[in-house]
mmCIF file of C-alpha atoms and ligand atoms in Angstrom:
data_model
loop_
_atom_site.group_PDB
_atom_site.id
_atom_site.type_symbol
_atom_site.label_atom_id
_atom_site.label_comp_id
_atom_site.label_asym_id
_atom_site.label_seq_id
_atom_site.Cartn_x
_atom_site.Cartn_y
_atom_site.Cartn_z
ATOM 1 C CA UNK W 261 16.598 -6.626 14.701
ATOM 2 C CA UNK W 262 18.915 -5.269 12.002
ATOM 3 C CA UNK W 263 17.419 -6.273 8.420
ATOM 4 C CA UNK W 264 19.107 -5.099 5.209
ATOM 5 C CA UNK W 265 17.231 -2.296 3.210
ATOM 6 C CA UNK W 266 15.354 -3.687 0.586
ATOM 7 C CA UNK W 267 14.814 -1.555 -2.575
ATOM 8 C CA UNK W 268 12.603 -4.107 -4.472
ATOM 9 C CA UNK W 269 10.095 -2.373 -6.965
ATOM 10 C CA UNK W 270 7.595 -4.941 -5.944
ATOM 11 C CA UNK W 271 6.520 -7.190 -3.921
ATOM 12 C CA UNK W 272 8.578 -4.905 -1.613
ATOM 13 C CA UNK W 273 9.515 -4.204 1.670
ATOM 14 C CA UNK W 274 6.748 -4.010 4.411
ATOM 15 C CA UNK W 275 7.434 -2.234 7.512
ATOM 16 C CA UNK W 276 9.398 -4.502 10.520
ATOM 17 C CA UNK W 277 6.680 -3.939 12.826
ATOM 18 C CA UNK W 278 3.944 -5.067 10.732
ATOM 19 C CA UNK W 279 5.924 -8.327 10.032
ATOM 20 C CA UNK W 280 6.670 -8.745 13.546
ATOM 21 C CA UNK W 281 2.987 -8.320 14.636
ATOM 22 C CA UNK W 282 1.973 -10.702 11.903
ATOM 23 C CA UNK W 283 4.334 -12.940 12.998
ATOM 24 C CA UNK W 284 3.305 -13.076 16.577
ATOM 25 C CA UNK W 285 -0.317 -13.223 15.706
ATOM 26 C CA UNK W 286 0.369 -16.383 13.242
ATOM 27 C CA UNK W 287 -0.793 -19.097 15.317
ATOM 28 C CA UNK W 288 -3.180 -17.389 17.462
ATOM 29 C CA UNK W 289 -4.928 -14.043 16.487
ATOM 30 C CA UNK W 290 -6.311 -12.322 19.608
ATOM 31 C CA UNK W 291 -6.935 -15.476 21.552
ATOM 32 C CA UNK W 292 -9.178 -16.630 19.004
ATOM 33 C CA UNK W 293 -7.195 -20.454 18.548
ATOM 34 C CA UNK W 294 -6.916 -19.654 15.263
ATOM 35 C CA UNK W 295 -4.658 -18.127 12.614
ATOM 36 C CA UNK W 296 -6.139 -15.613 10.119
ATOM 37 C CA UNK W 297 -5.452 -17.592 7.214
ATOM 38 C CA UNK W 298 -7.560 -20.352 8.851
ATOM 39 C CA UNK W 299 -10.557 -18.280 9.734
ATOM 40 C CA UNK W 300 -13.949 -18.030 8.042
ATOM 41 C CA UNK W 301 -14.242 -14.840 5.848
ATOM 42 C CA UNK W 302 -17.730 -14.739 7.381
ATOM 43 C CA UNK W 303 -16.956 -15.179 10.836
ATOM 44 C CA UNK W 304 -16.839 -12.428 13.514
ATOM 45 C CA UNK W 305 -13.087 -12.309 13.796
ATOM 46 C CA UNK W 306 -12.508 -11.909 10.530
ATOM 47 C CA UNK W 307 -15.269 -9.386 9.901
ATOM 48 C CA UNK W 308 -13.660 -7.292 12.441
ATOM 49 C CA UNK W 309 -10.444 -7.297 10.714
ATOM 50 C CA UNK W 310 -11.899 -6.453 7.599
ATOM 51 C CA UNK W 311 -14.075 -3.601 8.823
ATOM 52 C CA UNK W 312 -11.141 -2.091 10.635
ATOM 53 C CA UNK W 313 -9.160 -2.241 7.345
ATOM 54 C CA UNK W 314 -11.750 -0.463 5.554
ATOM 55 C CA UNK W 315 -12.341 2.158 8.015
ATOM 56 C CA UNK W 316 -8.511 2.779 8.457
ATOM 57 C CA UNK W 317 -7.774 3.104 4.526
ATOM 58 C CA UNK W 318 -11.126 5.337 4.672
ATOM 59 C CA UNK W 319 -9.493 7.384 7.037
ATOM 60 C CA UNK W 320 -5.984 7.097 5.762
ATOM 61 C CA UNK W 321 -6.885 8.112 2.220
ATOM 62 C CA UNK W 322 -9.608 10.657 2.984
ATOM 63 C CA UNK W 323 -11.994 8.663 0.904
ATOM 64 C CA UNK W 324 -15.391 10.766 0.622
ATOM 65 C CA UNK W 325 -18.504 8.624 1.465
ATOM 66 C CA UNK W 326 -19.710 8.434 -2.043
ATOM 67 C CA UNK W 327 -16.835 6.130 -2.958
ATOM 68 C CA UNK W 328 -16.682 2.324 -2.311
ATOM 69 C CA UNK W 329 -13.654 0.643 -1.200
ATOM 70 C CA UNK W 330 -13.368 -2.787 -2.682
ATOM 71 C CA UNK W 331 -10.645 -5.366 -1.707
ATOM 72 C CA UNK W 332 -10.272 -7.560 -4.936
ATOM 73 C CA UNK W 333 -7.819 -10.545 -6.445
ATOM 74 C CA UNK W 334 -5.866 -10.505 -9.822
ATOM 75 C CA UNK W 335 -3.480 -7.348 -9.681
ATOM 76 C CA UNK W 336 -3.098 -4.153 -11.559
ATOM 77 C CA UNK W 337 -2.911 -6.413 -14.667
ATOM 78 C CA UNK W 338 -6.379 -7.801 -14.069
ATOM 79 C CA UNK W 339 -8.048 -4.661 -13.468
ATOM 80 C CA UNK W 340 -6.497 -3.551 -16.927
ATOM 81 C CA UNK W 341 -9.483 -5.743 -18.060
ATOM 82 C CA UNK W 342 -11.795 -5.375 -15.194
ATOM 83 C CA UNK W 343 -11.955 -1.583 -15.569
ATOM 84 C CA UNK W 344 -12.924 -1.384 -19.284
ATOM 85 C CA UNK W 345 -15.547 -4.675 -18.478
ATOM 86 C CA UNK W 346 -17.098 -2.405 -16.011
ATOM 87 C CA UNK W 347 -16.541 1.428 -17.087
ATOM 88 C CA UNK W 348 -16.294 1.284 -20.857
ATOM 89 C CA UNK W 349 -19.812 0.812 -21.858
ATOM 90 C CA UNK W 350 -18.266 -0.775 -24.926
ATOM 91 C CA UNK W 351 -17.741 2.951 -26.148
ATOM 92 C CA UNK W 352 -14.405 5.049 -26.569
ATOM 93 C CA UNK W 353 -12.028 5.327 -23.781
ATOM 94 C CA UNK W 354 -9.093 7.626 -23.825
ATOM 95 C CA UNK W 355 -5.489 6.842 -22.646
ATOM 96 C CA UNK W 356 -2.539 9.065 -21.633
ATOM 97 C CA UNK W 357 0.288 6.700 -22.169
ATOM 98 C CA UNK W 358 3.560 7.613 -20.106
ATOM 99 C CA UNK W 359 5.643 4.467 -19.520
ATOM 100 C CA UNK W 360 5.217 0.697 -19.609
ATOM 101 C CA UNK W 361 2.327 0.219 -17.245
ATOM 102 C CA UNK W 362 -0.133 2.901 -19.148
ATOM 103 C CA UNK W 363 1.114 1.040 -22.314
ATOM 104 C CA UNK W 364 0.090 -2.380 -21.280
ATOM 105 C CA UNK W 365 -3.236 -0.985 -19.924
ATOM 106 C CA UNK W 366 -4.298 0.567 -23.166
ATOM 107 C CA UNK W 367 -3.329 -2.390 -25.011
ATOM 108 C CA UNK W 368 -5.668 -4.478 -22.729
ATOM 109 C CA UNK W 369 -8.527 -2.069 -22.922
ATOM 110 C CA UNK W 370 -8.652 -2.814 -26.900
ATOM 111 C CA UNK W 371 -10.435 -5.947 -25.977
ATOM 112 C CA UNK W 372 -13.202 -4.404 -24.563
ATOM 113 C CA UNK W 373 -13.605 -0.877 -25.601
ATOM 114 C CA UNK W 374 -14.814 -0.078 -29.289
ATOM 115 C CA UNK W 375 -12.307 2.678 -29.316
ATOM 116 C CA UNK W 376 -8.985 3.245 -27.759
ATOM 117 C CA UNK W 377 -7.899 7.030 -28.340
ATOM 118 C CA UNK W 378 -4.320 7.975 -27.042
ATOM 119 C CA UNK W 379 -4.815 11.319 -25.938
ATOM 120 C CA UNK W 380 -1.350 11.980 -25.287
ATOM 121 C CA UNK W 381 1.923 10.028 -25.206
ATOM 122 C CA UNK W 382 5.539 10.716 -23.936
ATOM 123 C CA UNK W 383 7.225 7.750 -26.014
ATOM 124 C CA UNK W 384 9.022 10.355 -27.899
ATOM 125 C CA UNK W 385 10.830 11.353 -25.040
ATOM 126 C CA UNK W 386 11.389 7.732 -24.144
ATOM 127 C CA UNK W 387 8.776 8.107 -21.325
ATOM 128 C CA UNK W 388 11.126 10.706 -19.349
ATOM 129 C CA UNK W 389 8.438 13.454 -19.386
ATOM 130 C CA UNK W 390 4.796 13.670 -18.765
ATOM 131 C CA UNK W 391 2.493 15.325 -21.174
ATOM 132 C CA UNK W 392 1.042 18.576 -19.994
ATOM 133 C CA UNK W 393 -2.692 17.962 -19.756
ATOM 134 C CA UNK W 394 -3.384 21.117 -21.977
ATOM 135 C CA UNK W 395 -2.139 19.459 -24.673
ATOM 136 C CA UNK W 396 -4.081 16.419 -24.515
ATOM 137 C CA UNK W 397 -6.157 15.295 -27.251
ATOM 138 C CA UNK W 398 -9.508 14.191 -25.464
ATOM 139 C CA UNK W 399 -12.307 12.722 -27.003
ATOM 140 C CA UNK W 400 -16.034 13.644 -26.949
ATOM 141 C CA UNK W 401 -17.820 11.538 -24.735
ATOM 142 C CA UNK W 402 -15.331 9.203 -23.666
ATOM 143 C CA UNK W 403 -16.267 6.688 -20.943
ATOM 144 C CA UNK W 404 -13.205 7.630 -18.965
ATOM 145 C CA UNK W 405 -9.672 8.718 -19.225
ATOM 146 C CA UNK W 406 -6.848 6.134 -17.844
ATOM 147 C CA UNK W 407 -3.552 7.540 -16.591
ATOM 148 C CA UNK W 408 -0.937 5.761 -14.500
ATOM 149 C CA UNK W 409 -0.183 7.820 -11.974
ATOM 150 C CA UNK W 410 3.243 6.624 -10.983
ATOM 151 C CA UNK W 411 4.980 4.546 -13.573
ATOM 152 C CA UNK W 412 7.040 2.305 -11.738
ATOM 153 C CA UNK W 413 9.284 1.217 -14.230
ATOM 154 C CA UNK W 414 10.065 4.544 -15.776
ATOM 155 C CA UNK W 415 10.344 6.716 -12.670
ATOM 156 C CA UNK W 416 7.449 9.329 -13.429
ATOM 157 C CA UNK W 417 5.043 10.568 -11.183
ATOM 158 C CA UNK W 418 1.931 12.762 -11.794
ATOM 159 C CA UNK W 419 2.285 15.447 -8.844
ATOM 160 C CA UNK W 420 -1.150 16.897 -9.732
ATOM 161 C CA UNK W 421 -3.976 14.998 -10.921
ATOM 162 C CA UNK W 422 -5.496 16.290 -14.139
ATOM 163 C CA UNK W 423 -8.510 18.138 -13.835
ATOM 164 C CA UNK W 424 -10.592 16.778 -16.596
ATOM 165 C CA UNK W 425 -13.576 19.161 -16.116
ATOM 166 C CA UNK W 426 -11.485 22.101 -16.251
ATOM 167 C CA UNK W 427 -9.875 20.418 -19.752
ATOM 168 C CA UNK W 428 -13.808 20.299 -20.958
ATOM 169 C CA UNK W 429 -14.197 16.539 -20.404
ATOM 170 C CA UNK W 430 -17.130 14.984 -18.452
ATOM 171 C CA UNK W 431 -15.110 11.504 -18.369
ATOM 172 C CA UNK W 432 -14.443 10.381 -15.030
ATOM 173 C CA UNK W 433 -10.489 9.745 -14.511
ATOM 174 C CA UNK W 434 -9.224 6.309 -13.996
ATOM 175 C CA UNK W 435 -5.712 6.286 -12.045
ATOM 176 C CA UNK W 436 -3.605 3.010 -11.662
ATOM 177 C CA UNK W 437 -1.738 4.155 -8.541
ATOM 178 C CA UNK W 438 -0.529 0.933 -7.573
ATOM 179 C CA UNK W 439 3.111 1.971 -6.941
ATOM 180 C CA UNK W 440 2.351 5.382 -4.625
ATOM 181 C CA UNK W 441 -0.793 4.677 -3.224
ATOM 182 C CA UNK W 442 -0.753 6.146 0.487
ATOM 183 C CA UNK W 443 2.573 7.864 -0.340
ATOM 184 C CA UNK W 444 0.673 11.087 -0.758
ATOM 185 C CA UNK W 445 -2.798 12.351 -0.181
ATOM 186 C CA UNK W 446 -5.215 11.808 -3.106
ATOM 187 C CA UNK W 447 -7.499 14.614 -4.782
ATOM 188 C CA UNK W 448 -10.643 12.504 -4.945
ATOM 189 C CA UNK W 449 -12.744 15.305 -6.513
ATOM 190 C CA UNK W 450 -10.511 14.671 -9.728
ATOM 191 C CA UNK W 451 -11.057 10.723 -9.525
ATOM 192 C CA UNK W 452 -13.653 8.400 -10.623
ATOM 193 C CA UNK W 453 -11.538 5.125 -10.019
ATOM 194 C CA UNK W 454 -8.305 4.201 -8.626
ATOM 195 C CA UNK W 455 -6.916 0.880 -8.328
ATOM 196 C CA UNK W 456 -3.612 -0.778 -7.086
ATOM 197 C CA UNK W 457 -1.925 -3.838 -6.298
ATOM 198 C CA UNK W 458 -1.177 -4.208 -2.641
ATOM 199 C CA UNK W 459 2.430 -5.287 -3.063
ATOM 200 C CA UNK W 460 4.112 -2.223 -3.609
ATOM 201 C CA UNK W 461 3.106 -0.072 -0.820
ATOM 202 C CA UNK W 462 0.381 -1.853 1.350
ATOM 203 C CA UNK W 463 1.197 -5.351 1.999
ATOM 204 C CA UNK W 464 1.364 -8.930 0.347
ATOM 205 C CA UNK W 465 0.895 -9.812 -3.226
ATOM 206 C CA UNK W 466 -2.923 -10.994 -4.081
ATOM 207 C CA UNK W 467 -4.712 -8.182 -2.659
ATOM 208 C CA UNK W 468 -5.940 -5.502 -5.320
ATOM 209 C CA UNK W 469 -7.418 -2.285 -3.958
ATOM 210 C CA UNK W 470 -10.137 -0.545 -6.034
ATOM 211 C CA UNK W 471 -11.637 2.883 -4.870
ATOM 212 C CA UNK W 472 -14.749 3.677 -6.789
ATOM 213 C CA UNK W 473 -17.215 6.327 -7.034
ATOM 214 C CA UNK W 474 -20.535 4.885 -6.597
ATOM 215 C CA UNK W 475 -22.256 6.333 -9.669
ATOM 216 C CA UNK W 476 -19.803 4.260 -11.835
ATOM 217 C CA UNK W 477 -21.480 1.088 -10.415
ATOM 218 C CA UNK W 478 -23.744 -0.809 -12.149
ATOM 219 C CA UNK W 479 -22.596 -0.676 -15.789
ATOM 220 C CA UNK W 480 -20.649 -3.603 -16.401
ATOM 221 C CA UNK W 481 -20.388 -5.446 -19.904
ATOM 222 C CA UNK W 482 -22.770 -8.705 -20.123
ATOM 223 C CA UNK W 483 -19.586 -10.579 -20.462
ATOM 224 C CA UNK W 484 -17.925 -9.250 -17.323
ATOM 225 C CA UNK W 485 -17.102 -11.847 -14.708
ATOM 226 C CA UNK W 486 -19.566 -11.720 -11.622
ATOM 227 C CA UNK W 487 -16.596 -11.922 -9.302
ATOM 228 C CA UNK W 488 -14.960 -8.828 -11.170
ATOM 229 C CA UNK W 489 -18.252 -6.887 -11.327
ATOM 230 C CA UNK W 490 -17.633 -3.825 -9.069
ATOM 231 C CA UNK W 491 -21.299 -3.589 -8.360
ATOM 232 C CA UNK W 492 -21.411 -7.280 -7.288
ATOM 233 C CA UNK W 493 -18.317 -6.840 -5.351
ATOM 234 C CA UNK W 494 -19.566 -3.719 -3.535
ATOM 235 C CA UNK W 495 -23.030 -5.115 -2.948
ATOM 236 C CA UNK W 496 -21.624 -7.906 -1.150
ATOM 237 C CA UNK W 497 -18.980 -6.117 0.922
ATOM 238 C CA UNK W 498 -15.885 -7.441 -1.083
ATOM 239 C CA UNK W 499 -17.031 -10.836 -0.041
ATOM 240 C CA UNK W 500 -19.038 -12.049 -3.030
ATOM 241 C CA UNK W 501 -16.071 -14.726 -3.358
ATOM 242 C CA UNK W 502 -13.550 -15.530 -0.726
ATOM 243 C CA UNK W 503 -11.353 -12.271 -0.412
ATOM 244 C CA UNK W 504 -7.762 -12.567 -0.105
ATOM 245 C CA UNK W 505 -8.089 -12.702 3.707
ATOM 246 C CA UNK W 506 -4.567 -12.848 4.675
ATOM 247 C CA UNK W 507 -3.491 -9.786 2.396
ATOM 248 C CA UNK W 508 -6.412 -7.762 3.836
ATOM 249 C CA UNK W 509 -5.175 -8.550 7.199
ATOM 250 C CA UNK W 510 -1.443 -7.562 6.550
ATOM 251 C CA UNK W 511 -2.657 -4.368 4.527
ATOM 252 C CA UNK W 512 -4.866 -3.709 7.837
ATOM 253 C CA UNK W 513 -1.817 -3.828 10.086
ATOM 254 C CA UNK W 514 0.227 -1.683 7.288
ATOM 255 C CA UNK W 515 -2.846 0.962 7.616
ATOM 256 C CA UNK W 516 -2.560 0.853 11.525
ATOM 257 C CA UNK W 517 1.115 1.679 10.962
ATOM 258 C CA UNK W 518 0.451 4.315 8.778
ATOM 259 C CA UNK W 519 -1.605 5.983 11.133
ATOM 260 C CA UNK W 520 0.800 5.936 13.697
ATOM 261 C CA UNK W 521 3.414 7.721 11.825
ATOM 262 C CA UNK W 522 4.265 11.356 12.816
ATOM 263 C CA UNK W 523 6.391 13.858 11.383
ATOM 264 C CA UNK W 524 5.980 17.068 13.625
ATOM 265 C CA UNK W 525 2.504 18.055 13.669
ATOM 266 C CA UNK W 526 1.661 15.687 10.628
ATOM 267 C CA UNK W 527 0.588 12.159 10.909
ATOM 268 C CA UNK W 528 -0.505 9.443 8.616
ATOM 269 C CA UNK W 529 -0.032 9.797 4.873
ATOM 270 C CA UNK W 530 0.452 13.633 5.538
ATOM 271 C CA UNK W 531 3.716 12.438 7.494
ATOM 272 C CA UNK W 532 4.504 9.689 5.065
ATOM 273 C CA UNK W 533 4.425 12.440 1.990
ATOM 274 C CA UNK W 534 6.814 14.758 3.957
ATOM 275 C CA UNK W 535 8.996 11.913 4.652
ATOM 276 C CA UNK W 536 9.016 10.505 1.071
ATOM 277 C CA UNK W 537 9.693 14.209 -0.358
ATOM 278 C CA UNK W 538 12.892 14.397 2.061
ATOM 279 C CA UNK W 539 14.021 10.886 0.992
ATOM 280 C CA UNK W 540 13.403 11.593 -2.679
ATOM 281 C CA UNK W 541 15.380 14.782 -2.906
ATOM 282 C CA UNK W 542 18.181 13.294 -1.132
ATOM 283 C CA UNK W 543 18.857 10.386 -3.691
ATOM 284 C CA UNK W 544 18.187 12.855 -6.726
ATOM 285 C CA UNK W 545 20.596 15.429 -5.035
ATOM 286 C CA UNK W 546 23.038 12.721 -4.879
ATOM 287 C CA UNK W 547 22.467 11.602 -7.976
ATOM 288 C CA UNK W 548 22.602 15.009 -9.819
ATOM 289 C CA UNK W 549 25.775 16.109 -8.149
ATOM 290 C CA UNK W 550 27.572 13.057 -9.171
ATOM 291 C CA UNK W 551 29.702 12.617 -12.275
ATOM 292 C CA UNK W 552 28.946 8.605 -12.387
ATOM 293 C CA UNK W 553 25.380 8.524 -11.800
ATOM 294 C CA UNK W 554 22.335 9.774 -13.985
ATOM 295 C CA UNK W 555 18.652 10.044 -13.840
ATOM 296 C CA UNK W 556 17.218 10.984 -17.198
ATOM 297 C CA UNK W 557 13.700 11.988 -15.958
ATOM 298 C CA UNK W 558 12.457 15.615 -16.439
ATOM 299 C CA UNK W 559 12.622 17.532 -12.923
ATOM 300 C CA UNK W 560 8.887 18.158 -12.664
ATOM 301 C CA UNK W 561 8.196 14.483 -13.619
ATOM 302 C CA UNK W 562 10.264 12.786 -11.158
ATOM 303 C CA UNK W 563 8.718 9.925 -9.045
ATOM 304 C CA UNK W 564 9.301 10.282 -5.417
ATOM 305 C CA UNK W 565 8.709 6.308 -5.436
ATOM 306 C CA UNK W 566 10.854 4.638 -7.888
ATOM 307 C CA UNK W 567 13.998 6.013 -9.009
ATOM 308 C CA UNK W 568 15.706 4.533 -11.782
ATOM 309 C CA UNK W 569 19.433 5.786 -12.459
ATOM 310 C CA UNK W 570 22.322 4.705 -14.755
ATOM 311 C CA UNK W 571 26.204 4.363 -14.366
ATOM 312 C CA UNK W 572 27.793 6.489 -16.878
ATOM 313 C CA UNK W 573 30.430 3.550 -17.175
ATOM 314 C CA UNK W 574 28.034 0.692 -17.471
ATOM 315 C CA UNK W 575 30.873 -1.823 -17.212
ATOM 316 C CA UNK W 576 30.869 -0.886 -13.410
ATOM 317 C CA UNK W 577 27.108 -2.287 -13.159
ATOM 318 C CA UNK W 578 28.040 -5.613 -11.416
ATOM 319 C CA UNK W 579 30.503 -4.265 -8.842
ATOM 320 C CA UNK W 580 27.993 -1.863 -8.040
ATOM 321 C CA UNK W 581 25.495 -4.248 -7.159
ATOM 322 C CA UNK W 582 27.708 -6.635 -5.691
ATOM 323 C CA UNK W 583 28.789 -4.090 -3.414
ATOM 324 C CA UNK W 584 25.461 -2.752 -2.686
ATOM 325 C CA UNK W 585 24.436 -6.210 -1.598
ATOM 326 C CA UNK W 586 27.808 -6.628 0.755
ATOM 327 C CA UNK W 587 26.312 -3.412 2.673
ATOM 328 C CA UNK W 588 22.803 -4.801 2.715
ATOM 329 C CA UNK W 589 21.383 -2.768 0.080
ATOM 330 C CA UNK W 590 19.218 -5.202 -1.826
ATOM 331 C CA UNK W 591 17.360 -5.676 -5.210
ATOM 332 C CA UNK W 592 18.711 -2.373 -6.878
ATOM 333 C CA UNK W 593 18.938 -3.863 -10.280
ATOM 334 C CA UNK W 594 16.902 -1.863 -12.718
ATOM 335 C CA UNK W 595 13.960 -3.589 -14.672
ATOM 336 C CA UNK W 596 15.010 -5.334 -17.635
ATOM 337 C CA UNK W 597 13.426 -3.313 -20.149
ATOM 338 C CA UNK W 598 15.307 -0.223 -19.054
ATOM 339 C CA UNK W 599 18.602 -1.605 -17.349
ATOM 340 C CA UNK W 600 20.681 0.281 -15.078
ATOM 341 C CA UNK W 601 19.567 0.833 -11.285
ATOM 342 C CA UNK W 602 16.294 1.459 -9.761
ATOM 343 C CA UNK W 603 15.919 2.459 -6.292
ATOM 344 C CA UNK W 604 12.331 1.972 -5.102
ATOM 345 C CA UNK W 605 11.921 3.818 -1.588
ATOM 346 C CA UNK W 606 8.305 3.049 -0.689
ATOM 347 C CA UNK W 607 6.735 4.039 2.613
ATOM 348 C CA UNK W 608 8.285 1.127 4.519
ATOM 349 C CA UNK W 609 12.017 2.653 3.456
ATOM 350 C CA UNK W 610 13.210 4.872 6.462
ATOM 351 C CA UNK W 611 15.208 8.165 5.484
ATOM 352 C CA UNK W 612 18.274 6.042 7.100
ATOM 353 C CA UNK W 613 18.165 3.508 4.188
ATOM 354 C CA UNK W 614 18.296 6.291 1.578
ATOM 355 C CA UNK W 615 21.181 7.751 3.512
ATOM 356 C CA UNK W 616 23.017 4.390 3.581
ATOM 357 C CA UNK W 617 22.261 4.164 -0.345
ATOM 358 C CA UNK W 618 23.755 7.519 -1.043
ATOM 359 C CA UNK W 619 26.746 6.975 1.300
ATOM 360 C CA UNK W 620 27.383 3.884 -0.616
ATOM 361 C CA UNK W 621 27.238 5.636 -3.934
ATOM 362 C CA UNK W 622 29.507 8.287 -3.299
ATOM 363 C CA UNK W 623 32.185 5.924 -1.696
ATOM 364 C CA UNK W 624 31.629 3.606 -4.760
ATOM 365 C CA UNK W 625 32.017 6.505 -7.374
ATOM 366 C CA UNK W 626 35.327 7.822 -5.148
ATOM 367 C CA UNK W 627 36.872 4.523 -5.161
ATOM 368 C CA UNK W 628 38.193 4.578 -8.939
ATOM 369 C CA UNK W 629 37.249 8.165 -9.538
HETATM 370 C C1 PLP G 841 3.117 -3.368 -10.382
HETATM 371 C C2 PLP G 841 2.055 -2.756 -11.072
HETATM 372 C C3 PLP G 841 1.294 -3.454 -11.953
HETATM 373 C C4 PLP G 841 1.093 -4.812 -12.013
HETATM 374 O O1 PLP G 841 0.500 -5.362 -11.111
HETATM 375 P P1 PLP G 841 0.390 -7.021 -10.935
HETATM 376 O O2 PLP G 841 -0.332 -7.286 -9.577
HETATM 377 O O3 PLP G 841 1.321 -7.763 -11.060
HETATM 378 O O4 PLP G 841 -0.818 -7.229 -11.943
HETATM 379 C C5 PLP G 841 0.517 -2.463 -12.576
HETATM 380 N N1 PLP G 841 0.523 -1.117 -12.543
HETATM 381 C C6 PLP G 841 1.474 -0.761 -11.581
HETATM 382 C C7 PLP G 841 1.641 1.019 -11.760
HETATM 383 C C8 PLP G 841 2.564 -1.435 -11.277
HETATM 384 O O5 PLP G 841 3.426 -0.868 -10.418
#
């Protein structure tokens, strides 16, 4: 099957092999006579799907034994409330604001934390840089510090997670890794909690992944809904309420696809990371070498997953997008708050897709140069 290349920021492309397997099992999962969407979440069939997905994700992301993996609902935006409901202890929380998503997160946290301290912000640079951790103004005794480790809209990414202990803070680090989860390894020694919606890099919308250190469970505010209390969710193996069974199943197929990936000696997320570096370099190099396209993000802060770029001649935007669609290069229009173009090149985007985009960009530039 020759599908177009889909550069959507999310919900985003899913590996064709995963979609094909889901399609072939749609009416009858493994001879059970039932599709996954029709099964009891407590039956042995779905439990085996759930347990395999949990184990595969733990392997893929090298999640240590003292972290719980929770499959929840509500997406990244709900986590903006669920995290402070569980972790703020109604005290002070620190935020580093580096773009649209962390901006939204800190606003929501104000409903639950008694104080939100903006430890650093890159707003002055229009969110094209990341403030160096050594400059962060951390508060004493903060309940946690929140960063968005990949800003999907602004196209910045932390290439190293901050070491809060080394900065003199005991606060657990919370990362919103929605848009680069499983694209690179995670240094769990620096993380207290990571959350992400599945629809960027793991599977369909409707599933939210939370990975949380055990000692952070059990401190939810009284007003926290039971279905969103991490301890309740963990104690019930994500089945306090009916979990998003279809999302867990498709994410599980994606985890198996990821585990099968190879680049030389590397496999799984390490293989993906190498491929993602190559994809991002190819596109950034093409942008930087051109007279027409420009990416404004500082070199050390550039995201490997979401690459916004502009045409210096914005009157050609519509022609660029129409030509791209004709070539089977879909959903390249930039976020409405930023404008221009954005290529999201998650795990499911092969190097050949980025090469096709780069070839088209060169041709489009030359046509009227
Ligand atoms: C997409 C995204 C979200 C929002 O997720 P929803 O599922 O729409 O709530 C949050 N954070 C980041 C970094 C995202 O990319």
